[in-house]
Coordinates of C-alpha atoms in Angstrom, one line a residue:
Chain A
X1 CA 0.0 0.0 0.0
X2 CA 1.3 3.7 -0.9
X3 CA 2.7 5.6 2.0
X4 CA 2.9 9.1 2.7
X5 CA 5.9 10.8 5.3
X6 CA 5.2 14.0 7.6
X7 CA 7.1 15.5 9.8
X8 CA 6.0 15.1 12.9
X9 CA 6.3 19.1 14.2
X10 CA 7.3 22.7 12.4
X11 CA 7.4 25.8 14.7
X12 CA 7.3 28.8 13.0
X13 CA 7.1 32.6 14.4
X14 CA 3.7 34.6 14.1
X15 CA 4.8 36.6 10.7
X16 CA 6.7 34.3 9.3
X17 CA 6.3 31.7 6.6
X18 CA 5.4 27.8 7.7
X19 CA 6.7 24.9 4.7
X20 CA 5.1 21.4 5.8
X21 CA 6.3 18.3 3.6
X22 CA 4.4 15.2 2.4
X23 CA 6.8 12.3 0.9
X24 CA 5.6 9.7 -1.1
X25 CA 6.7 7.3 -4.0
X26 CA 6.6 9.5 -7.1
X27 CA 3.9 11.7 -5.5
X28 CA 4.3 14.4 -7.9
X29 CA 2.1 12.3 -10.6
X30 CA -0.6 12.2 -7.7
X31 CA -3.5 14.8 -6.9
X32 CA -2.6 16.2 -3.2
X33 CA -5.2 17.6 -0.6
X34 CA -4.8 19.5 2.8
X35 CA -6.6 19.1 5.6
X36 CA -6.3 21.3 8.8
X37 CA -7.5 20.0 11.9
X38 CA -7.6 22.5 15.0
X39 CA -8.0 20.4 18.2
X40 CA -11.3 19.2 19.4
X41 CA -12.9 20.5 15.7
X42 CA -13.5 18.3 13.0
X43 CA -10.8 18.4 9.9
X44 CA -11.1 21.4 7.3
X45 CA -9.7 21.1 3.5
X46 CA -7.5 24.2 3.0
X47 CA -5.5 22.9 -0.2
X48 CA -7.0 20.1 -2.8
X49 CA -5.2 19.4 -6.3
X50 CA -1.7 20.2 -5.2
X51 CA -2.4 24.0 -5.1
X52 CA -5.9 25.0 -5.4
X53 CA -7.8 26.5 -2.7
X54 CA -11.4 25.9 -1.6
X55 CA -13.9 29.0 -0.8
X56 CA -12.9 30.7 1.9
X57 CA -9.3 29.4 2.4
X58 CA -7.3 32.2 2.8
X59 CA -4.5 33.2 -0.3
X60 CA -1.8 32.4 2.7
X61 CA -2.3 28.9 2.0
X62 CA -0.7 27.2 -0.9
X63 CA 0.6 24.4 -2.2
X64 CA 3.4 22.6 -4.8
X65 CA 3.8 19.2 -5.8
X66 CA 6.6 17.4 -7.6
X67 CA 9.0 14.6 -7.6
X68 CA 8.6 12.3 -4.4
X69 CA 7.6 15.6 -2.5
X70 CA 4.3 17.5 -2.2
X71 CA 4.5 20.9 0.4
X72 CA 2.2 23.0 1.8
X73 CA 3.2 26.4 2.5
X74 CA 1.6 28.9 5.3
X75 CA 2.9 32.7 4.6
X76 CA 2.5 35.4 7.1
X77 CA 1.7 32.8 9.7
X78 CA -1.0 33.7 12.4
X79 CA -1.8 32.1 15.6
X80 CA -4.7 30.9 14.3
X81 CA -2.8 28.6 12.1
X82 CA -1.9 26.4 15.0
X83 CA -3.1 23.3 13.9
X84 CA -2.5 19.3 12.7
X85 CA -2.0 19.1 8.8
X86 CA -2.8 16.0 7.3
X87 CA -1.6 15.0 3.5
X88 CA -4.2 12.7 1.5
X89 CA -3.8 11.3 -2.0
X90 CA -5.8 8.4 -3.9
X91 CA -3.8 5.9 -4.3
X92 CA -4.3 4.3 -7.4
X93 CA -3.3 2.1 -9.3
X94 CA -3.4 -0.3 -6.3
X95 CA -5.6 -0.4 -3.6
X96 CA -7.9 2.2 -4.5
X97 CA -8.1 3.8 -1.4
X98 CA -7.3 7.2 0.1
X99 CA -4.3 7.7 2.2
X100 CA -3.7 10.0 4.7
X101 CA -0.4 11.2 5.9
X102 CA 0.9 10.8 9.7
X103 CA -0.1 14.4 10.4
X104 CA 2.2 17.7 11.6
X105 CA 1.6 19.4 14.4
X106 CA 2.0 23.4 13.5
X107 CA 3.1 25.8 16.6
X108 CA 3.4 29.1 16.3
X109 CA 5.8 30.6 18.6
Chain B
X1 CA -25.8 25.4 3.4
X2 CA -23.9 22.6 2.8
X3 CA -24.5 20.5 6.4
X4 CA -23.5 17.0 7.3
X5 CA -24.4 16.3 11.1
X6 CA -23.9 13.1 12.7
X7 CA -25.6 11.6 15.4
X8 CA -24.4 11.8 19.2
X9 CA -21.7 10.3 21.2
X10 CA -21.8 6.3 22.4
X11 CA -20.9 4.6 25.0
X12 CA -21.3 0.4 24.6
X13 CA -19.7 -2.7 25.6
X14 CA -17.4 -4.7 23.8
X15 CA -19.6 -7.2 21.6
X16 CA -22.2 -5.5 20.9
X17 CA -23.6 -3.6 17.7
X18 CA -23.9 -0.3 16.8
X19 CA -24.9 1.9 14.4
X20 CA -24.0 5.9 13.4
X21 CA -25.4 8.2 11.3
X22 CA -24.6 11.3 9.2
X23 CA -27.3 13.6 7.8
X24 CA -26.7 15.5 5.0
X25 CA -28.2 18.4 4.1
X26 CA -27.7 21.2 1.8
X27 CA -27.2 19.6 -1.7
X28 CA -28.0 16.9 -3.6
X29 CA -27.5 13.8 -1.7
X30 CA -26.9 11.5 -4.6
X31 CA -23.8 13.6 -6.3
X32 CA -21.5 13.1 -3.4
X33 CA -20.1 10.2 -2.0
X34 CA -19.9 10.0 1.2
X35 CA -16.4 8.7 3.0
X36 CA -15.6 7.7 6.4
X37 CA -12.9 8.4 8.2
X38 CA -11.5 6.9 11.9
X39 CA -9.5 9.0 14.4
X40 CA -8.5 7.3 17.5
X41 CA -7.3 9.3 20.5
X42 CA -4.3 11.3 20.0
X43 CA -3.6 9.8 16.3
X44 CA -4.0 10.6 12.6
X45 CA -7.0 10.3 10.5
X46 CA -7.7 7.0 8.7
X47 CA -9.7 6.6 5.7
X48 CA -12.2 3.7 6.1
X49 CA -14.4 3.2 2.8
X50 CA -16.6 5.6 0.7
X51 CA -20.4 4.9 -0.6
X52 CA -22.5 6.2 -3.7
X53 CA -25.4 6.8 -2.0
X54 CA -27.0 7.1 -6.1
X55 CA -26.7 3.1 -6.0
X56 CA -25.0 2.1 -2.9
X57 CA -22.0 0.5 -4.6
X58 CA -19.4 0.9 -1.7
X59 CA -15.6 0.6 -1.6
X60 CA -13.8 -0.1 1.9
X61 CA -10.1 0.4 2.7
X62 CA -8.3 -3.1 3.0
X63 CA -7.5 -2.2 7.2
X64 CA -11.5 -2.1 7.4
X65 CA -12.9 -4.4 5.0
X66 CA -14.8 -7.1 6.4
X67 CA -15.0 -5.1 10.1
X68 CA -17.5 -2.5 9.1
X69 CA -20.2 -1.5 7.0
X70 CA -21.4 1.6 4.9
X71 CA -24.6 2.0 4.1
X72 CA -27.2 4.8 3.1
X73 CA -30.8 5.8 2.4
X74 CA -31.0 8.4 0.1
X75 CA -35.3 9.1 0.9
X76 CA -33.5 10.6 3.9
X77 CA -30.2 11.7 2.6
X78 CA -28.6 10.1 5.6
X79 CA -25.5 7.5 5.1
X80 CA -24.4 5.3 8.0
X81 CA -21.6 3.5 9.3
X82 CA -21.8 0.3 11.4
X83 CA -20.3 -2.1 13.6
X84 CA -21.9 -6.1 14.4
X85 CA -19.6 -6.6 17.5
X86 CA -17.4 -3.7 18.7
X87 CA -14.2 -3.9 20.2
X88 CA -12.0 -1.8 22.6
X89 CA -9.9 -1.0 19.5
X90 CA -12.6 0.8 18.4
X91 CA -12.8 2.9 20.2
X92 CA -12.2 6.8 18.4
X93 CA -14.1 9.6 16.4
X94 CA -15.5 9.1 13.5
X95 CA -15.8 11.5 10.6
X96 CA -18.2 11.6 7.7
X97 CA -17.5 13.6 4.6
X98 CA -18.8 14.7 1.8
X99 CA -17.1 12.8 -1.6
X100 CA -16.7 14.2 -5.0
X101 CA -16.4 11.6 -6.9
X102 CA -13.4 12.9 -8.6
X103 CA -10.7 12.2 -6.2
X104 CA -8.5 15.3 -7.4
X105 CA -10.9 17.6 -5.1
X106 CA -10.7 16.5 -1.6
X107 CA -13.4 15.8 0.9
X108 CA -15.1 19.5 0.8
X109 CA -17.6 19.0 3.8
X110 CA -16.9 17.0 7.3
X111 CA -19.7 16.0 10.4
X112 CA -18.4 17.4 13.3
X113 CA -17.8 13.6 14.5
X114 CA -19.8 11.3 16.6
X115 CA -17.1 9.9 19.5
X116 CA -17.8 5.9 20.1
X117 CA -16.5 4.3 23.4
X118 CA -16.1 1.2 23.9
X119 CA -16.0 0.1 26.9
X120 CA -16.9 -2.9 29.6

């Protein structure tokens, strides 16, 4: 089955700009989505398609995806942003199942 | 508004059955799929299995198959997920979310979670 690789923390400054990393086997021929997840709330999609944003999502939230590595990037971090981040892909050929990544746990200093 | 709300917490003893539900609302119910997804306390989120609530063709992740099952009834645009004899182990939160079919745009919509606890 396809696996996907998170760090397990980034800390980041309010201000500054927050890079999480999703690893994966030739991810970059995958479609990527974001989730945040503040605690106790259910999970929110902030990124889906490697980069695009949903309604709502604030333009401080994007995305990139190539190679074996997909990245979602925070700019102008607030401390709002504190947060898990899960990766997800559809993994297919294979399985045919969604994937989720480990999760990283965002603090903002 | 786009609404998916799922019924309330649980608290049960190992070997017995249980079922949840998740109420969507909103949109039309037979356009989405409708996923599931596990959380057990203080870990990640795990995808469990998906269903077209058009047909109620279902697919389940190979960690679930066989342990659970998805249904739905569309007259009431509610999907379900259910368990014949629970476990400790199963003992998390559990997520519904709305599915687009095409898996390049994410899950768009999430219940706010219905905690099960298992527990003699």
């Amino acid at each position: 089955s396809y696996v996907l690789t998170q760090p397990p923390s980034v800390s980041v400054a309010p201000g500054q700009t927050a890079r999480v990393s999703c690893g994966g086997d030739n991810i970059g021929s995958k479609s990527v989505h974001w989730y945040q997840q503040r605690p106790g709330q259910a999970p929110v999609l902030v990124v889906y398609d490697d980069s695009d944003r949903p309604s709502g999502i604030p333009e401080r939230f994007s995305g990139s995806n190539s190679g074996n590595t997909a990245t979602l990037t925070i700019t102008r971090v607030e401390a709002g942003d504190e947060a898990d981040y899960y990766c997800q892909v559809w993994e297919s050929p294979g399985d045919h199942n969604y994937v989720f990544g480990p999760g990283t746990k965002v603090t903002v200093l | 508004e786009v609404q998916l709300v799922q019924s309330g917490a649980e608290v049960i003893k190992p070997g017995k059955s249980l079922r949840i539900s998740c109420k969507a609302s909103g949109y039309s119910f037979t356009d989405y799929w409708i996923s599931w997804v596990r959380q057990m306390p203080g870990k990640g989120l795990e995808w469990m299995g998906r269903i077209d609530p058009s047909d109620t063709y279902t697919m389940y992740s190979p960690s679930f198959q066989g342990h659970v099952t998805i249904s739905a009834d569309r007259s009431i645009s509610t999907a379900y997920l259910e368990w014949t004899s629970l476990k400790a182990s199963d003992t998390a939160m559990y997520f519904c979310a709305r599915d687009p079919m095409e898996t390049s745009r994410g899950f768009d919509f999430w219940g706010q979670g219905t905690l099960v606890t298992v527990s003699s």
